[in-house]
Coordinates of C-alpha atoms in Angstrom, one line a residue:
M1 CA 21.9 79.6 -15.9
A2 CA 24.8 77.3 -15.7
F3 CA 23.2 75.6 -12.7
E4 CA 20.0 75.2 -14.5
G5 CA 21.8 73.7 -17.5
F6 CA 23.6 71.2 -15.3
E7 CA 20.4 70.2 -13.6
G8 CA 18.7 69.7 -17.0
S9 CA 21.6 67.5 -18.2
E10 CA 21.2 65.3 -15.1
R11 CA 17.5 64.8 -15.8
Y12 CA 18.3 63.9 -19.4
A13 CA 20.9 61.4 -18.3
R14 CA 18.5 59.8 -15.8
S15 CA 15.8 59.6 -18.5
E16 CA 18.2 57.9 -21.0
R17 CA 19.4 55.3 -18.4
P18 CA 17.0 52.4 -18.2
E19 CA 15.6 51.8 -14.8
R20 CA 16.3 48.4 -13.2
P21 CA 13.2 46.6 -12.0
E22 CA 13.0 45.9 -8.3
R23 CA 13.9 42.4 -7.4
P24 CA 11.3 40.7 -5.2
E25 CA 12.7 39.6 -1.8
G26 CA 13.8 36.0 -1.9
S27 CA 14.1 35.8 -5.7
W28 CA 17.1 34.1 -7.4
E29 CA 18.2 37.5 -8.9
A30 CA 18.2 39.1 -5.5
A31 CA 20.3 36.2 -4.2
G32 CA 22.8 36.7 -7.0
E33 CA 23.1 40.4 -6.2
A34 CA 23.5 39.8 -2.5
G35 CA 26.3 37.3 -3.0
G36 CA 28.8 39.7 -4.6
D37 CA 31.8 38.1 -3.1
G38 CA 31.2 34.9 -5.0
R39 CA 29.4 33.1 -2.2
R40 CA 25.8 32.4 -2.4
A41 CA 23.9 34.4 0.1
A42 CA 21.4 32.7 2.4
V43 CA 18.0 33.4 0.9
P44 CA 14.8 32.7 2.8
R45 CA 12.7 30.6 0.5
R46 CA 9.2 31.5 1.5
G47 CA 6.0 32.4 -0.3
A48 CA 5.5 32.3 -4.1
A49 CA 9.2 33.0 -4.8
D50 CA 10.2 29.7 -3.1
P51 CA 10.8 27.1 -5.8
V52 CA 11.8 24.3 -3.4
K53 CA 8.6 24.7 -1.4
A54 CA 6.6 24.5 -4.7
L55 CA 8.5 21.3 -5.6
M56 CA 7.7 19.9 -2.1
H57 CA 4.0 20.5 -2.7
R58 CA 4.3 18.9 -6.1
H59 CA 5.8 15.8 -4.5
R60 CA 3.9 16.0 -1.2
E61 CA 3.3 12.3 -0.8
L62 CA 6.9 11.5 -1.5
C63 CA 8.0 13.9 1.2
E64 CA 5.4 12.6 3.7
R65 CA 6.6 9.0 3.7
A66 CA 10.3 9.5 3.1
V67 CA 12.5 8.2 5.9
D68 CA 15.8 9.6 4.6
P69 CA 17.0 12.1 1.9
L70 CA 18.0 9.3 -0.5
E71 CA 14.4 8.1 -0.7
I72 CA 13.3 11.6 -1.8
A73 CA 16.2 11.6 -4.3
A74 CA 15.1 8.3 -5.7
G75 CA 11.6 9.6 -6.1
L76 CA 12.8 12.7 -7.8
E77 CA 15.0 10.6 -10.1
A78 CA 12.0 8.4 -10.9
H79 CA 10.0 11.6 -11.9
G80 CA 12.8 12.7 -14.3
V81 CA 14.6 15.2 -12.1
T82 CA 18.3 15.3 -13.0
D83 CA 21.3 17.2 -11.7
R84 CA 20.7 19.8 -14.4
T85 CA 17.2 20.3 -13.1
A86 CA 18.5 20.5 -9.5
A87 CA 20.9 23.3 -10.7
R88 CA 17.8 25.5 -11.4
F89 CA 17.0 25.1 -7.7
R90 CA 20.6 26.2 -6.8
H91 CA 21.8 22.8 -5.8
R92 CA 24.7 20.8 -7.2
D93 CA 22.8 17.5 -7.7
V94 CA 19.6 15.8 -7.0
F95 CA 20.7 14.4 -3.6
S96 CA 21.6 17.9 -2.3
L97 CA 18.1 19.1 -3.4
A98 CA 16.6 16.1 -1.6
E99 CA 18.5 16.8 1.6
E100 CA 17.0 20.3 1.7
M101 CA 13.5 19.0 1.1
Y102 CA 13.9 16.3 3.8
A103 CA 15.3 18.9 6.3
R104 CA 12.5 21.3 5.6
V105 CA 9.7 18.8 6.1
S106 CA 9.9 19.2 9.8
R107 CA 9.8 23.0 9.5
D108 CA 6.8 22.8 7.2
A109 CA 5.0 20.3 9.4
E110 CA 1.9 22.5 9.3
T111 CA 1.5 21.9 5.6
L112 CA 3.2 18.5 5.2
P113 CA 2.2 16.2 8.0
L114 CA 4.6 13.4 8.5
T115 CA 3.5 9.8 8.4
T116 CA 5.0 6.8 10.1
P117 CA 7.3 4.9 7.6
V118 CA 6.2 1.5 6.6
A119 CA 8.8 -1.3 6.9
L120 CA 9.2 -3.8 4.2
P121 CA 7.2 -7.0 4.8
G122 CA 9.3 -10.0 5.7
P123 CA 9.1 -13.4 4.1
R124 CA 5.8 -15.2 4.7
P125 CA 5.7 -19.0 5.2
D126 CA 2.6 -19.4 2.9
R127 CA 4.3 -17.6 0.0
A128 CA 7.5 -19.5 0.6
L129 CA 5.6 -22.7 0.2
L130 CA 3.7 -21.4 -2.8
T131 CA 7.1 -21.0 -4.7
L132 CA 7.6 -24.8 -4.2
A133 CA 4.2 -25.6 -5.8
P134 CA 5.3 -25.5 -9.5
G135 CA 8.2 -27.9 -8.9
V136 CA 6.1 -30.3 -6.8
L137 CA 3.3 -30.3 -9.4
C138 CA 5.8 -30.8 -12.2
A139 CA 7.4 -33.7 -10.5
A140 CA 4.0 -35.3 -9.9
A141 CA 2.9 -34.8 -13.5
L142 CA 6.0 -36.3 -14.9
T143 CA 5.7 -39.3 -12.6
G144 CA 2.1 -39.8 -13.7
V145 CA 3.1 -39.6 -17.4
R146 CA 5.8 -42.2 -16.8
L147 CA 3.5 -44.6 -15.1
T148 CA 0.5 -44.4 -17.5
E149 CA 0.0 -45.2 -21.2
G150 CA -2.3 -44.2 -24.0
R151 CA -5.2 -41.8 -23.4
T152 CA -4.6 -41.9 -19.7
R153 CA -1.1 -40.6 -20.2
L154 CA -2.5 -37.8 -22.4
L155 CA -5.1 -36.9 -19.7
V156 CA -2.5 -36.9 -17.0
A157 CA -0.2 -34.7 -19.0
A158 CA -3.0 -32.2 -19.8
C159 CA -4.1 -32.0 -16.1
G160 CA -0.5 -31.6 -15.0
L161 CA 0.0 -28.8 -17.5
V162 CA -3.0 -26.9 -16.3
A163 CA -2.0 -27.3 -12.6
I164 CA 1.5 -26.1 -13.3
T165 CA 0.3 -23.1 -15.2
L166 CA -2.1 -22.1 -12.4
A167 CA 0.7 -22.5 -9.8
L168 CA 3.1 -20.4 -11.9
R169 CA 0.4 -17.8 -12.3
A170 CA -0.1 -17.6 -8.5
V171 CA 3.7 -17.3 -7.9
M172 CA 3.9 -14.4 -10.4
R173 CA 1.0 -12.6 -8.8
R174 CA 2.0 -12.9 -5.1
G175 CA 5.3 -12.7 -3.4
P176 CA 8.7 -11.5 -4.5
L177 CA 8.1 -12.4 -8.2
A178 CA 5.0 -10.2 -8.4
P179 CA 5.2 -6.6 -9.6
R180 CA 5.8 -4.2 -6.7
A181 CA 2.9 -2.2 -5.4
G182 CA 2.3 0.9 -7.5
V183 CA 4.3 -0.3 -10.5
H184 CA 2.6 0.1 -13.8
R185 CA 2.8 -3.2 -15.7
G186 CA 2.4 -1.6 -19.1
P187 CA 1.2 -3.2 -22.3
H188 CA 4.2 -5.5 -22.8
R189 CA 3.5 -9.2 -22.1
T190 CA 6.0 -12.0 -22.1
G191 CA 3.8 -15.0 -21.3
A192 CA 3.5 -16.4 -24.9
W193 CA 7.3 -16.2 -25.6
T194 CA 8.1 -17.7 -22.2
C195 CA 5.9 -20.7 -22.9
W196 CA 7.6 -21.1 -26.3
L197 CA 11.0 -21.0 -24.7
L198 CA 10.0 -23.6 -22.2
G199 CA 8.4 -25.7 -25.0
Y200 CA 11.6 -25.6 -27.0
A201 CA 13.5 -26.7 -23.9
A202 CA 11.4 -29.8 -23.8
L203 CA 11.1 -30.6 -27.5
G204 CA 13.4 -28.3 -29.5
D205 CA 16.7 -30.2 -29.1
S206 CA 15.3 -33.5 -30.2
L207 CA 13.5 -31.8 -33.1
L208 CA 16.7 -30.2 -34.3
R209 CA 18.6 -33.4 -33.9
A210 CA 16.0 -35.3 -35.9
A211 CA 15.8 -32.5 -38.6
V212 CA 19.6 -32.5 -39.1
A213 CA 19.5 -36.3 -39.5
G214 CA 16.6 -36.2 -42.1
G215 CA 13.6 -36.6 -39.8
P216 CA 11.5 -36.4 -37.8
D217 CA 9.7 -39.7 -38.5
G218 CA 6.9 -39.2 -36.1
L219 CA 5.2 -37.0 -33.5
P220 CA 6.3 -36.8 -29.8
D221 CA 4.6 -39.4 -27.6
G222 CA 5.8 -38.1 -24.3
T223 CA 8.5 -40.6 -23.8
T224 CA 12.3 -40.3 -24.0
D225 CA 12.8 -43.2 -26.4
G226 CA 10.3 -42.3 -29.1
P227 CA 10.9 -40.8 -32.6
W228 CA 10.8 -37.3 -31.1
P229 CA 12.0 -37.6 -27.5
V230 CA 10.8 -35.2 -24.8
A231 CA 13.4 -33.8 -22.5
A232 CA 11.6 -33.5 -19.1
A233 CA 14.7 -32.7 -17.0
P234 CA 15.0 -29.1 -18.1
L235 CA 11.3 -28.4 -17.3
L236 CA 11.6 -30.0 -13.9
T237 CA 14.8 -28.1 -13.1
L238 CA 13.2 -24.7 -14.1
A239 CA 10.0 -25.5 -12.2
L240 CA 11.9 -26.3 -9.0
A241 CA 14.1 -23.2 -9.6
C242 CA 11.0 -21.0 -9.0
A243 CA 11.7 -21.2 -5.3
P244 CA 15.4 -20.0 -5.4
A245 CA 14.3 -17.4 -8.0
A246 CA 11.7 -16.0 -5.6
W247 CA 14.1 -16.1 -2.6
S248 CA 16.8 -14.3 -4.6
A249 CA 14.4 -11.6 -5.8
H250 CA 13.3 -11.1 -2.2
L251 CA 16.9 -10.9 -1.0
F252 CA 17.7 -8.3 -3.7
A253 CA 14.7 -6.1 -2.8
V254 CA 15.4 -6.2 0.9
R255 CA 19.2 -5.5 0.6
A256 CA 18.5 -2.7 -2.0
R257 CA 16.0 -1.0 0.3
R258 CA 18.5 -1.2 3.2
R259 CA 21.3 0.3 1.1
I260 CA 19.0 3.2 0.2
G261 CA 18.9 4.1 3.8
T262 CA 22.7 3.8 4.3
S263 CA 24.0 5.4 1.1
R264 CA 24.9 9.0 1.0
G265 CA 24.1 9.6 -2.7
L266 CA 22.7 8.2 -5.9
D267 CA 26.2 7.3 -7.2
E268 CA 27.1 5.5 -4.0
F269 CA 23.9 3.5 -4.1
A270 CA 24.5 2.5 -7.7
S271 CA 28.0 1.4 -6.8
S272 CA 26.7 -0.8 -4.0
A273 CA 23.7 -2.2 -5.8
R274 CA 25.7 -3.4 -8.8
P275 CA 27.6 -6.2 -6.9
L276 CA 24.4 -7.0 -5.1
L277 CA 22.6 -7.7 -8.5
L278 CA 25.5 -9.8 -9.7
G279 CA 25.6 -11.7 -6.4
V280 CA 21.8 -12.5 -6.5
L281 CA 22.1 -13.7 -10.1
A282 CA 25.1 -15.9 -9.2
L283 CA 23.1 -17.3 -6.2
F284 CA 20.2 -18.3 -8.5
L285 CA 22.5 -19.9 -11.0
C286 CA 24.3 -21.9 -8.3
A287 CA 20.9 -23.2 -7.1
S288 CA 19.9 -24.1 -10.7
A289 CA 23.3 -25.8 -11.3
A290 CA 22.7 -28.0 -8.2
L291 CA 19.1 -28.9 -9.3
A292 CA 20.0 -29.8 -12.9
P293 CA 22.0 -33.0 -12.2
A294 CA 19.6 -34.1 -9.5
C295 CA 16.6 -33.8 -11.9
A296 CA 18.5 -35.4 -14.8
A297 CA 19.5 -38.4 -12.6
A298 CA 15.9 -38.8 -11.3
L299 CA 14.5 -38.9 -14.8
G300 CA 17.4 -40.8 -16.4
E301 CA 18.3 -38.1 -18.9
P302 CA 21.6 -36.4 -19.7
V303 CA 22.4 -33.2 -18.0
G304 CA 22.2 -30.1 -20.2
Y305 CA 23.9 -27.4 -18.1
G306 CA 24.3 -24.9 -21.0
H307 CA 20.7 -24.7 -22.0
V308 CA 19.2 -24.9 -18.5
L309 CA 21.4 -22.3 -17.0
T310 CA 21.2 -19.8 -19.9
L311 CA 17.5 -20.1 -20.1
G312 CA 17.1 -19.9 -16.3
A313 CA 19.2 -16.7 -16.3
L314 CA 17.2 -15.2 -19.1
L315 CA 13.9 -15.9 -17.4
F316 CA 15.1 -14.7 -14.0
L317 CA 16.5 -11.4 -15.3
A318 CA 13.4 -10.8 -17.3
R319 CA 11.2 -11.4 -14.3
L320 CA 13.4 -9.3 -12.0
L321 CA 13.1 -6.4 -14.5
T322 CA 9.3 -6.8 -14.7
V323 CA 9.0 -6.8 -10.9
H324 CA 10.5 -3.3 -10.8
G325 CA 8.4 -2.0 -13.7
F326 CA 10.8 -2.4 -16.6
T327 CA 8.8 -4.5 -19.1
Q328 CA 9.6 -3.3 -22.6
V329 CA 13.2 -4.6 -22.9
P330 CA 12.4 -8.0 -21.4
A331 CA 9.5 -8.4 -23.8
V332 CA 11.6 -7.5 -26.8
V333 CA 14.5 -9.7 -25.8
L334 CA 12.3 -12.7 -25.1
A335 CA 10.5 -12.3 -28.4
A336 CA 13.8 -12.1 -30.2
A337 CA 15.2 -15.2 -28.5
G338 CA 12.0 -17.1 -29.3
A339 CA 12.0 -16.0 -32.9
V340 CA 15.6 -17.2 -33.4
E341 CA 14.8 -20.6 -31.9
V342 CA 11.9 -20.8 -34.4
L343 CA 14.2 -20.0 -37.3
A344 CA 16.8 -22.6 -36.3
P345 CA 14.8 -25.8 -37.3
A346 CA 13.0 -23.8 -40.0
T347 CA 16.3 -23.1 -41.8
V348 CA 17.1 -26.8 -41.7
F349 CA 13.8 -27.7 -43.2
A350 CA 14.1 -24.9 -45.8
G351 CA 17.5 -26.3 -46.7
R352 CA 15.9 -29.4 -48.2
L353 CA 14.3 -27.3 -50.9
P354 CA 16.1 -27.4 -54.3
G355 CA 18.9 -24.8 -54.4
C356 CA 18.4 -23.7 -50.8
G357 CA 20.9 -26.0 -49.1
F358 CA 23.0 -23.0 -48.0
L359 CA 20.2 -22.0 -45.6
A360 CA 20.9 -25.0 -43.3
V361 CA 24.7 -24.7 -43.2
P362 CA 25.0 -22.4 -40.2
V363 CA 22.7 -24.4 -37.9
E364 CA 24.1 -27.8 -39.1
T365 CA 27.6 -26.6 -38.5
L366 CA 26.7 -25.4 -35.0
V367 CA 24.9 -28.7 -34.2
T368 CA 27.9 -30.7 -35.5
A369 CA 30.3 -28.7 -33.3
W370 CA 28.3 -28.3 -30.1
G371 CA 25.3 -30.6 -30.4
P372 CA 21.7 -29.6 -30.7
G373 CA 21.8 -27.9 -27.3
G374 CA 24.4 -25.4 -28.6
V375 CA 21.8 -23.5 -30.5
P376 CA 19.5 -22.6 -27.6
S377 CA 22.5 -22.2 -25.3
L378 CA 24.0 -19.6 -27.6
V379 CA 20.6 -17.8 -28.2
C380 CA 19.6 -17.7 -24.5
G381 CA 23.1 -16.8 -23.4
A382 CA 23.2 -13.8 -25.7
A383 CA 19.7 -12.7 -24.7
A384 CA 20.6 -13.1 -21.0
L385 CA 23.7 -11.0 -21.5
V386 CA 21.6 -8.2 -23.1
L387 CA 19.2 -8.2 -20.1
L388 CA 22.1 -8.3 -17.6
L389 CA 23.6 -5.2 -19.2
H390 CA 20.2 -3.5 -19.1
A391 CA 19.6 -4.6 -15.5
T392 CA 23.0 -3.1 -14.4
R393 CA 21.8 0.3 -15.7
T394 CA 18.2 0.2 -14.5
L395 CA 18.1 -1.9 -11.3
T396 CA 21.1 -0.1 -9.8
R397 CA 19.2 3.2 -9.8
A398 CA 17.6 4.2 -6.5
S399 CA 14.4 5.2 -8.4
A400 CA 13.9 1.5 -9.3
H401 CA 13.5 0.7 -5.6
A402 CA 11.7 3.8 -4.4
R403 CA 8.5 3.0 -2.8
T404 CA 5.7 4.4 -4.9
D405 CA 2.9 3.1 -2.7
P406 CA 3.0 1.7 0.9
P407 CA 3.5 -2.0 0.7
G408 CA 0.5 -4.0 1.6

């Protein structure tokens, strides 16, 4: 009887204790139970319980064309995989997860066939010459305007404007200043505000000077000695600067791709890409600073370093971000800079209304202190600084340079 009572109590205890479900072999829970000494046990990731294999199938094309683990890490970063996400796959960071995926590609060759990596295309002579076309056409158009008069001058200016626009369009669609293959351009466009900023560079300073003095007394006639003089030197400088801008963008793309192959992690790549970005920008500004006095001397105009360099830096950074698929912030910043330049002369004209003189005080004070070129220099400089800060956060990520499609 005693024995039967003891056996009944054992059955009761077993019925009260919840049964633990069996852990499937290779699951994360089984791995946690196997590693009782604090070390993670080696778990074979195979079959349906292999989350890394599922991730590899999800990013199959990325694994096929990757030439190093960092390229896979860059692709994962571009798809929103963070270190916190990598922790769910039992890895400390994205790069560690990418290393396992890269190492397992050869073992899973039957399901993930490797492809030959495609090297970055080198500089092409035809595209290098294409970057010189806007500057050459601008110089020819300005020469024609200076040598003609009346309706002939107007016709030459119109034809020159169309030719320069087509040349710039070609430069922005081919070569280093064109969006990379596979990059979605998005709905954001910057063409209209870019044209406005260039138009202000040619006519804005003289309009602001005339407005502060009580004018203008006439419309621009395309000359430098009229009632509303046209500043052609900034336009010629920026047109010629298309060539160093394209070469600088190509240098940045090539060096960044090389550093992807030599870096050992995302943080290391970001640390090495930041000085590269600043160096490329400095190279472009040095080239623009050398072109500005030459163009001013050739056209007999004063040199406006502040406006030319700040506007050049703004347009270069905006294009560099657009090339790598970041279009929203450049569009907003260019629109804000253009709107402020519209408001500058507008406040001067509004100050002429009765009781509204206070509206013109800020702009008139700035023009008195720094000249009419101080307004666009301040506006474009502040906008360029905003884009530079944004570029140091976005263009220094490996995902900004990860190849989404094989280059053609």
